[in-house]
Tab-separated table of C-alpha atoms in Angstrom:
chain	number	residue	atom	x	y	z
D	1	UNK	CA	15.930	-24.112	-7.953
D	2	UNK	CA	13.858	-24.221	-11.114
D	3	UNK	CA	14.069	-21.510	-13.726
D	4	UNK	CA	11.023	-19.232	-13.364
D	5	UNK	CA	10.024	-19.560	-17.027
D	6	UNK	CA	10.001	-23.354	-16.782
D	7	UNK	CA	8.047	-23.162	-13.549
D	8	UNK	CA	5.438	-20.862	-15.078
D	9	UNK	CA	5.060	-23.183	-18.044
D	10	UNK	CA	4.563	-26.146	-15.720
D	11	UNK	CA	1.491	-24.508	-14.181
D	12	UNK	CA	-0.048	-23.527	-17.472
D	13	UNK	CA	1.015	-19.857	-17.563
D	14	UNK	CA	0.287	-17.790	-20.692
D	15	UNK	CA	2.997	-17.906	-23.347
D	16	UNK	CA	3.312	-14.135	-23.415
D	17	UNK	CA	4.258	-13.894	-19.755
D	18	UNK	CA	7.938	-13.443	-18.958
D	19	UNK	CA	9.800	-13.404	-15.710
D	20	UNK	CA	13.101	-11.532	-15.945
D	21	UNK	CA	15.704	-12.575	-13.447
D	22	UNK	CA	17.412	-9.734	-11.713
D	23	UNK	CA	21.092	-9.434	-10.997
D	24	UNK	CA	22.142	-11.971	-8.384
D	25	UNK	CA	23.968	-11.316	-5.193
D	26	UNK	CA	23.988	-12.839	-1.726
D	27	UNK	CA	20.538	-12.886	-0.164
D	28	UNK	CA	19.823	-10.427	2.607
D	29	UNK	CA	18.776	-13.263	4.898
D	30	UNK	CA	20.404	-16.678	4.902
D	31	UNK	CA	18.175	-19.705	4.221
D	32	UNK	CA	17.005	-21.693	7.210
D	33	UNK	CA	19.266	-24.495	8.391
D	34	UNK	CA	18.031	-27.663	10.064
D	35	UNK	CA	19.170	-28.059	13.643
D	36	UNK	CA	21.781	-30.652	14.588
D	37	UNK	CA	19.137	-32.461	16.630
D	38	UNK	CA	16.862	-32.754	13.584
D	39	UNK	CA	19.639	-34.123	11.388
D	40	UNK	CA	20.731	-36.588	14.069
D	41	UNK	CA	17.169	-37.853	14.417
D	42	UNK	CA	16.905	-38.377	10.690
D	43	UNK	CA	14.230	-35.705	10.334
D	44	UNK	CA	13.517	-33.793	7.137
D	45	UNK	CA	15.773	-30.839	6.390
D	46	UNK	CA	13.600	-29.549	3.558
D	47	UNK	CA	12.566	-25.927	3.948
D	48	UNK	CA	8.835	-25.338	3.644
D	49	UNK	CA	7.586	-22.330	1.734
D	50	UNK	CA	5.043	-19.758	2.842
D	51	UNK	CA	2.917	-17.140	1.104
D	52	UNK	CA	2.206	-13.671	2.469
D	53	UNK	CA	-0.895	-12.191	0.842
D	54	UNK	CA	0.031	-8.519	1.104
D	55	UNK	CA	-2.070	-5.440	0.464
D	56	UNK	CA	-0.085	-3.001	-1.678
D	57	UNK	CA	-2.496	-0.138	-1.050
D	58	UNK	CA	-3.725	2.208	-3.787
D	59	UNK	CA	-0.246	2.868	-5.167
D	60	UNK	CA	3.312	3.830	-4.318
D	61	UNK	CA	5.691	3.152	-1.456
D	62	UNK	CA	4.120	5.951	0.590
D	63	UNK	CA	0.847	4.031	0.916
D	64	UNK	CA	1.986	0.583	2.050
D	65	UNK	CA	2.373	-0.547	5.630
D	66	UNK	CA	5.702	-0.993	7.385
D	67	UNK	CA	4.851	-4.689	7.705
D	68	UNK	CA	4.439	-4.962	3.933
D	69	UNK	CA	7.823	-3.339	3.298
D	70	UNK	CA	9.575	-5.655	5.741
D	71	UNK	CA	8.108	-8.716	4.054
D	72	UNK	CA	8.987	-7.464	0.562
D	73	UNK	CA	12.578	-6.893	1.666
D	74	UNK	CA	12.890	-10.495	2.866
D	75	UNK	CA	11.056	-12.475	0.158
D	76	UNK	CA	12.439	-14.912	-2.419
D	77	UNK	CA	9.739	-14.199	-5.008
D	78	UNK	CA	7.175	-11.433	-5.468
D	79	UNK	CA	4.007	-12.352	-7.377
D	80	UNK	CA	2.225	-9.102	-8.145
D	81	UNK	CA	-0.980	-7.812	-9.686
D	82	UNK	CA	-1.571	-4.622	-11.671
D	83	UNK	CA	-2.509	-1.191	-10.278
D	84	UNK	CA	-0.776	-0.396	-6.980
D	85	UNK	CA	0.970	-3.771	-6.856
D	86	UNK	CA	3.037	-3.041	-9.993
D	87	UNK	CA	4.560	0.210	-8.767
D	88	UNK	CA	8.235	0.175	-9.785
D	89	UNK	CA	9.492	1.826	-6.608
D	90	UNK	CA	7.580	-0.684	-4.504
D	91	UNK	CA	8.933	-3.671	-6.414
D	92	UNK	CA	12.437	-2.279	-6.044
D	93	UNK	CA	12.098	-2.851	-2.289
D	94	UNK	CA	12.547	-6.590	-2.914
D	95	UNK	CA	16.038	-8.095	-2.666
D	96	UNK	CA	18.034	-7.920	-5.932
D	97	UNK	CA	18.083	-11.713	-6.015
D	98	UNK	CA	14.288	-12.029	-5.751
D	99	UNK	CA	12.278	-13.100	-8.787
D	100	UNK	CA	9.339	-10.997	-9.986
D	101	UNK	CA	6.265	-12.589	-11.534
D	102	UNK	CA	3.612	-10.307	-12.983
D	103	UNK	CA	0.176	-11.974	-12.946
D	104	UNK	CA	-2.064	-8.987	-13.631
D	105	UNK	CA	-5.383	-9.747	-15.284
D	106	UNK	CA	-6.687	-7.874	-18.326
D	107	UNK	CA	-10.427	-7.975	-18.901
D	108	UNK	CA	-11.257	-9.890	-22.073
D	109	UNK	CA	-7.619	-10.688	-22.862
D	110	UNK	CA	-7.237	-14.430	-23.402
D	111	UNK	CA	-3.508	-14.147	-22.721
D	112	UNK	CA	-4.068	-13.002	-19.144
D	113	UNK	CA	-3.312	-15.226	-16.205
D	114	UNK	CA	-6.316	-17.145	-14.941
D	115	UNK	CA	-6.947	-17.440	-11.230
D	116	UNK	CA	-6.220	-21.180	-11.460
D	117	UNK	CA	-2.810	-20.362	-13.001
D	118	UNK	CA	-2.001	-18.072	-10.086
D	119	UNK	CA	-3.153	-20.609	-7.501
D	120	UNK	CA	-0.960	-23.319	-9.049
D	121	UNK	CA	2.031	-20.984	-9.253
D	122	UNK	CA	1.830	-20.157	-5.530
D	123	UNK	CA	1.606	-23.852	-4.633
D	124	UNK	CA	4.597	-24.663	-6.861
D	125	UNK	CA	6.708	-21.903	-5.341
D	126	UNK	CA	5.869	-23.101	-1.826
D	127	UNK	CA	6.831	-26.633	-2.826
D	128	UNK	CA	10.294	-25.240	-3.667
D	129	UNK	CA	10.577	-23.752	-0.186
D	130	UNK	CA	10.182	-20.163	-1.349
D	131	UNK	CA	9.064	-17.259	0.787
D	132	UNK	CA	6.499	-15.619	-1.496
D	133	UNK	CA	5.229	-12.036	-1.314
D	134	UNK	CA	1.854	-12.194	-3.077
D	135	UNK	CA	1.333	-8.500	-3.699
D	136	UNK	CA	-2.259	-7.428	-4.277
D	137	UNK	CA	-3.540	-3.951	-5.062
D	138	UNK	CA	-5.474	-2.307	-2.240
D	139	UNK	CA	-6.297	-4.725	0.578
D	140	UNK	CA	-6.567	-8.531	0.367
D	141	UNK	CA	-9.919	-8.269	2.159
D	142	UNK	CA	-11.637	-6.349	-0.672
D	143	UNK	CA	-12.339	-7.923	-4.110
D	144	UNK	CA	-8.922	-9.579	-4.344
D	145	UNK	CA	-9.923	-13.228	-4.904
D	146	UNK	CA	-7.859	-14.067	-1.865
D	147	UNK	CA	-10.078	-17.013	-0.965
D	148	UNK	CA	-9.110	-18.983	-4.065
D	149	UNK	CA	-5.419	-18.675	-3.233
D	150	UNK	CA	-6.007	-19.419	0.447
D	151	UNK	CA	-7.943	-22.580	-0.417
D	152	UNK	CA	-5.278	-23.786	-2.857
D	153	UNK	CA	-2.497	-23.339	-0.306
D	154	UNK	CA	-4.515	-24.949	2.471
D	155	UNK	CA	-5.400	-27.988	0.322
D	156	UNK	CA	-1.718	-28.548	-0.405
D	157	UNK	CA	-0.572	-28.142	3.184
D	158	UNK	CA	1.154	-24.761	2.869
D	159	UNK	CA	0.761	-21.884	5.272
D	160	UNK	CA	-0.092	-18.301	4.459
D	161	UNK	CA	-0.576	-14.983	6.213
D	162	UNK	CA	-2.922	-12.113	5.332
D	163	UNK	CA	-1.339	-8.672	5.564
D	164	UNK	CA	-3.767	-5.709	5.494
D	165	UNK	CA	-3.431	-2.849	3.044
D	166	UNK	CA	-5.212	0.437	2.327
D	167	UNK	CA	-8.211	-0.180	0.067
D	168	UNK	CA	-9.005	2.343	-2.649
D	169	UNK	CA	-12.513	2.401	-1.176
D	170	UNK	CA	-10.999	4.198	1.809
D	171	UNK	CA	-8.246	6.120	0.032
D	172	UNK	CA	-10.234	7.623	-2.862
D	173	UNK	CA	-12.630	9.721	-0.734
D	174	UNK	CA	-9.689	11.160	1.199
D	175	UNK	CA	-7.871	12.055	-2.016
D	176	UNK	CA	-11.038	13.910	-3.050
D	177	UNK	CA	-10.995	15.828	0.224
D	178	UNK	CA	-13.729	14.216	2.279
D	179	UNK	CA	-14.109	11.388	4.826
D	180	UNK	CA	-16.090	8.281	4.000
D	181	UNK	CA	-18.298	8.705	7.061
D	182	UNK	CA	-19.741	11.714	8.847
D	183	UNK	CA	-21.940	11.950	11.922
D	184	UNK	CA	-24.520	14.104	10.086
D	185	UNK	CA	-24.579	12.933	6.457
D	186	UNK	CA	-22.646	9.651	6.349
D	187	UNK	CA	-23.545	7.281	9.146
D	188	UNK	CA	-23.098	4.135	7.047
D	189	UNK	CA	-21.625	3.082	3.714
D	190	UNK	CA	-21.586	0.146	1.337
D	191	UNK	CA	-18.739	-0.946	-0.959
D	192	UNK	CA	-19.709	-2.681	-4.189
D	193	UNK	CA	-17.945	-3.931	-7.316
D	194	UNK	CA	-19.175	-2.197	-10.477
D	195	UNK	CA	-17.598	-4.766	-12.762
D	196	UNK	CA	-21.071	-6.110	-13.686
D	197	UNK	CA	-23.726	-3.385	-13.091
D	198	UNK	CA	-26.733	-5.504	-14.217
D	199	UNK	CA	-26.050	-7.905	-11.338
D	200	UNK	CA	-26.215	-5.163	-8.678
D	201	UNK	CA	-29.319	-4.974	-6.496
D	202	UNK	CA	-29.512	-1.176	-6.395
D	203	UNK	CA	-32.749	-1.298	-4.391
D	204	UNK	CA	-30.733	-2.573	-1.424
D	205	UNK	CA	-28.905	0.806	-1.303
D	206	UNK	CA	-32.044	2.909	-0.851
D	207	UNK	CA	-31.385	3.691	2.817
D	208	UNK	CA	-27.580	3.704	2.675
D	209	UNK	CA	-26.028	7.152	3.152
D	210	UNK	CA	-22.883	6.544	1.094
D	211	UNK	CA	-22.361	4.126	-1.792
D	212	UNK	CA	-18.835	3.316	-2.984
D	213	UNK	CA	-18.286	1.529	-6.295
D	214	UNK	CA	-14.920	0.020	-7.240
D	215	UNK	CA	-13.813	-0.962	-10.769
D	216	UNK	CA	-16.276	1.634	-12.044
D	217	UNK	CA	-14.349	3.054	-15.003
D	218	UNK	CA	-16.892	1.893	-17.590
D	219	UNK	CA	-19.962	2.014	-15.370
D	220	UNK	CA	-20.511	5.609	-14.200
D	221	UNK	CA	-23.676	6.023	-16.283
D	222	UNK	CA	-25.072	2.645	-15.206
D	223	UNK	CA	-24.351	3.391	-11.543
D	224	UNK	CA	-26.148	6.732	-11.627
D	225	UNK	CA	-29.114	5.264	-13.475
D	226	UNK	CA	-29.311	2.305	-11.109
D	227	UNK	CA	-29.241	4.467	-7.998
D	228	UNK	CA	-31.857	6.841	-9.382
D	229	UNK	CA	-34.279	4.176	-10.586
D	230	UNK	CA	-33.520	1.220	-8.337
D	231	UNK	CA	-32.624	2.950	-5.069
D	232	UNK	CA	-34.749	6.067	-5.507
D	233	UNK	CA	-31.802	8.417	-4.987
D	234	UNK	CA	-32.544	12.038	-5.827
D	235	UNK	CA	-30.884	13.484	-8.922
D	236	UNK	CA	-29.223	16.139	-6.734
D	237	UNK	CA	-27.350	13.514	-4.676
D	238	UNK	CA	-23.659	14.352	-4.756
D	239	UNK	CA	-21.179	12.218	-6.687
D	240	UNK	CA	-17.376	12.130	-6.796
D	241	UNK	CA	-15.437	10.168	-9.408
D	242	UNK	CA	-11.812	9.503	-8.457
D	243	UNK	CA	-9.405	8.075	-11.009
D	244	UNK	CA	-6.125	6.426	-9.988
D	245	UNK	CA	-6.332	7.516	-6.344
D	246	UNK	CA	-2.801	8.141	-4.997
D	247	UNK	CA	-1.327	7.381	-8.436
D	248	UNK	CA	0.406	9.457	-11.084
D	249	UNK	CA	-2.766	9.763	-13.162
D	250	UNK	CA	-4.993	10.855	-10.286
D	251	UNK	CA	-7.972	13.072	-11.135
D	252	UNK	CA	-11.249	13.976	-9.442
D	253	UNK	CA	-14.568	14.985	-10.993
D	254	UNK	CA	-17.469	16.257	-8.912
D	255	UNK	CA	-21.172	16.584	-9.627
D	256	UNK	CA	-24.530	14.992	-8.921
D	257	UNK	CA	-26.334	11.896	-10.130
D	258	UNK	CA	-27.897	14.062	-12.847
D	259	UNK	CA	-24.791	16.037	-13.821
D	260	UNK	CA	-21.695	13.895	-13.304
D	261	UNK	CA	-21.775	12.421	-16.827
D	262	UNK	CA	-21.476	15.865	-18.393
D	263	UNK	CA	-18.711	16.867	-15.945
D	264	UNK	CA	-16.345	14.200	-17.280
D	265	UNK	CA	-14.882	14.807	-20.771
D	266	UNK	CA	-15.717	12.019	-23.192
D	267	UNK	CA	-12.036	11.682	-24.084
D	268	UNK	CA	-11.011	10.813	-20.520
D	269	UNK	CA	-10.112	7.244	-19.661
D	270	UNK	CA	-11.372	6.591	-16.141
D	271	UNK	CA	-9.864	3.245	-15.160
D	272	UNK	CA	-8.887	2.563	-12.437
D	273	UNK	CA	-11.817	4.384	-10.942
D	274	UNK	CA	-13.804	4.720	-7.695
D	275	UNK	CA	-17.255	6.324	-7.662
D	276	UNK	CA	-18.599	7.696	-4.371
D	277	UNK	CA	-22.251	8.712	-4.100
D	278	UNK	CA	-23.704	10.461	-1.064
D	279	UNK	CA	-23.822	13.601	1.043
D	280	UNK	CA	-20.225	13.194	2.253
D	281	UNK	CA	-19.021	14.180	-1.231
D	282	UNK	CA	-20.097	17.768	-0.543
D	283	UNK	CA	-17.569	17.930	2.305
D	284	UNK	CA	-14.826	18.004	-0.335
D	285	UNK	CA	-16.043	21.234	-1.939
D	286	UNK	CA	-13.179	23.720	-2.141
D	287	UNK	CA	-10.550	21.049	-1.536
D	288	UNK	CA	-9.142	21.284	-5.061
D	289	UNK	CA	-8.675	25.052	-4.756
D	290	UNK	CA	-6.944	24.645	-1.419
D	291	UNK	CA	-4.565	21.991	-2.762
D	292	UNK	CA	-3.782	24.096	-5.848
D	293	UNK	CA	-3.258	27.340	-3.949
D	294	UNK	CA	-0.222	29.586	-4.224
D	295	UNK	CA	1.196	28.532	-0.889
D	296	UNK	CA	3.281	25.358	-0.846
D	297	UNK	CA	2.537	22.997	2.028
D	298	UNK	CA	5.557	21.726	3.941
D	299	UNK	CA	6.169	19.332	6.793
D	300	UNK	CA	8.155	21.900	8.742
D	301	UNK	CA	11.883	22.540	8.976
D	302	UNK	CA	14.141	19.964	10.569
D	303	UNK	CA	16.784	21.147	12.996
D	304	UNK	CA	20.109	20.719	11.244
D	305	UNK	CA	22.959	18.978	13.087
D	306	UNK	CA	25.255	21.545	14.649
D	307	UNK	CA	22.624	24.247	15.083
D	308	UNK	CA	19.807	25.153	17.432
D	309	UNK	CA	16.511	26.729	16.391
D	310	UNK	CA	16.344	30.516	16.662
D	311	UNK	CA	14.695	32.087	19.693
D	312	UNK	CA	12.875	34.482	17.388
D	313	UNK	CA	11.335	34.115	13.932
D	314	UNK	CA	14.333	35.862	12.370
D	315	UNK	CA	16.369	33.184	10.499
D	316	UNK	CA	19.491	35.285	11.047
D	317	UNK	CA	19.305	34.560	14.759
D	318	UNK	CA	19.899	30.770	14.480
D	319	UNK	CA	22.715	29.708	16.796
D	320	UNK	CA	25.634	27.587	15.661
D	321	UNK	CA	26.527	24.971	18.265
D	322	UNK	CA	30.204	25.438	17.445
D	323	UNK	CA	29.989	29.042	18.679
D	324	UNK	CA	27.283	28.434	21.282
D	325	UNK	CA	29.490	29.297	24.258
D	326	UNK	CA	30.294	32.743	22.848
D	327	UNK	CA	26.702	33.318	21.842
D	328	UNK	CA	25.358	32.547	25.306
D	329	UNK	CA	27.689	35.164	26.787
D	330	UNK	CA	25.660	37.796	24.897
D	331	UNK	CA	22.305	36.528	26.201
D	332	UNK	CA	20.539	37.472	29.395
D	333	UNK	CA	19.731	34.795	31.968
D	334	UNK	CA	16.221	34.112	30.641
D	335	UNK	CA	17.332	33.740	27.022
D	336	UNK	CA	20.273	31.543	28.019
D	337	UNK	CA	17.904	29.308	29.987
D	338	UNK	CA	15.673	28.981	26.927
D	339	UNK	CA	18.634	27.904	24.794
D	340	UNK	CA	19.685	25.308	27.353
D	341	UNK	CA	16.150	23.957	27.538
D	342	UNK	CA	16.022	23.721	23.728
D	343	UNK	CA	19.264	21.762	23.742
D	344	UNK	CA	17.955	19.440	26.433
D	345	UNK	CA	14.813	18.695	24.438
D	346	UNK	CA	16.884	18.124	21.306
D	347	UNK	CA	19.035	15.542	23.086
D	348	UNK	CA	15.943	13.824	24.501
D	349	UNK	CA	14.317	13.680	21.065
D	350	UNK	CA	17.417	12.219	19.483
D	351	UNK	CA	17.792	9.631	22.277
D	352	UNK	CA	14.165	8.642	21.797
D	353	UNK	CA	14.648	8.302	18.035
D	354	UNK	CA	17.738	6.150	18.525
D	355	UNK	CA	15.720	3.891	20.825
D	356	UNK	CA	12.945	3.624	18.216
D	357	UNK	CA	15.447	2.670	15.511
D	358	UNK	CA	17.003	0.034	17.771
D	359	UNK	CA	13.558	-1.450	18.436
D	360	UNK	CA	12.717	-1.462	14.707
D	361	UNK	CA	16.000	-3.217	13.957
D	362	UNK	CA	15.228	-5.863	16.583
D	363	UNK	CA	11.751	-6.444	15.137
D	364	UNK	CA	13.195	-6.711	11.615
D	365	UNK	CA	15.712	-9.319	12.745
D	366	UNK	CA	12.984	-11.318	14.445
D	367	UNK	CA	10.829	-11.136	11.321
D	368	UNK	CA	13.729	-12.340	9.168
D	369	UNK	CA	14.327	-15.305	11.481
D	370	UNK	CA	10.626	-16.138	11.370
D	371	UNK	CA	10.553	-16.004	7.575
D	372	UNK	CA	13.542	-18.310	7.306
D	373	UNK	CA	12.301	-20.793	9.883
D	374	UNK	CA	14.912	-19.937	12.512
D	375	UNK	CA	14.085	-20.462	16.175
C-alpha cells in the first residue's frame, strides 16, 4: 500500500497536512480473500474499496450511533472533519493499524483542504481497496457537502453508504433544555446555514414557528436583524444561542431578538454555534438552575455481583448471597418470598443481557464479513 503522505500529495493535498501512521499490529478483521472458484475461473482477486459517510454527531463517543462505532472499529482509514469528527476518544475507536487523515476546512485559510482534494482522496483510497470511514460532524444529511463526495465515488465506480448521525440542529435545543417542536408554540421549524447571512431570504421565515441557524458564530446580529426586518418577527421573540453543543466548551445564552446581543459578552468566541429563534426557547427557562443544582443526578445503583438489593431503604439491610441461606432463616415467609422473587428477576435480567450481547456479537461479525467482502 502507498504511504499516506505520498497519496495525499498525489491528489493535490495542502503541504501543511500530515498523516501520522499509528503503531502497527494485526488488523482486527482479515482482508477479503477471493474464492477458489474465482481464482480457477481466472477472475479478478483485487479487493474493491468502499466509503462509509458517517455522521459523528455533535461531539464525543456518547453521541454517535452504534452503527458508526462498529464501522470505525473495522475501517482501514478514517478521513475526518473538524468539530465532532475530530474528537480524540472517537478516533481512538479505530483499529491501531488504521490511518487517520484530517481534512477539516478553515474559513479563509488557503492551506485548508478543498472539497475537490477530499473527493480525489476518497477515490484514491477506494482504488487501493481500502474500507474508508468518512467521518463528518453532525449528520451527513445536513450541510456536509456529501453530494460532492457521492458523485465523485459514483463516477469512478465505487460504492458508498450513508450512515445517519445526530445533527447539532437537533442536539443544541436539547442541550439548552427545550425540544425543537411543541404542539402549542413550535409546530414547524426551518434549518438554515448562517455562513452567508446576506444570501438568506428572511421573508420566507415569517410564518415559521422556530428558526434554527447553523454556523452562526459570527452572524448573531445579522440573524436577529434579518428576522426582525425581513420576517417581521417581534423583538420579544425568544432566542437561544448554543455554543459547542455536547462539547467541552458548551455554553448557552438566552434572550430575545432585541436583547440577545447584550446577553453575550463581547470577549466570548461563539464558534461552533447554533442559534434557535422561536417560542420553544422559553420552554428551557429554569433548565440551567436545575442542571446546576446541589443534587447530583445519577443513573441509579447497579446490583453488585454477590449481593441482592435490600428489602428496605436501609443500606445496612443488603443481603450477601454468600450468607443468603442463613439470612433467609431469619425472615418470615412473606419476606423470604420477596427475596426469592428478587433473585429470580435478577437471573432473568442477566440471561436477557447475555442474549443481547450474543446477538450484538453476531451482528458485529456479520458486519465485519460484509466490510471485507466475505460471503
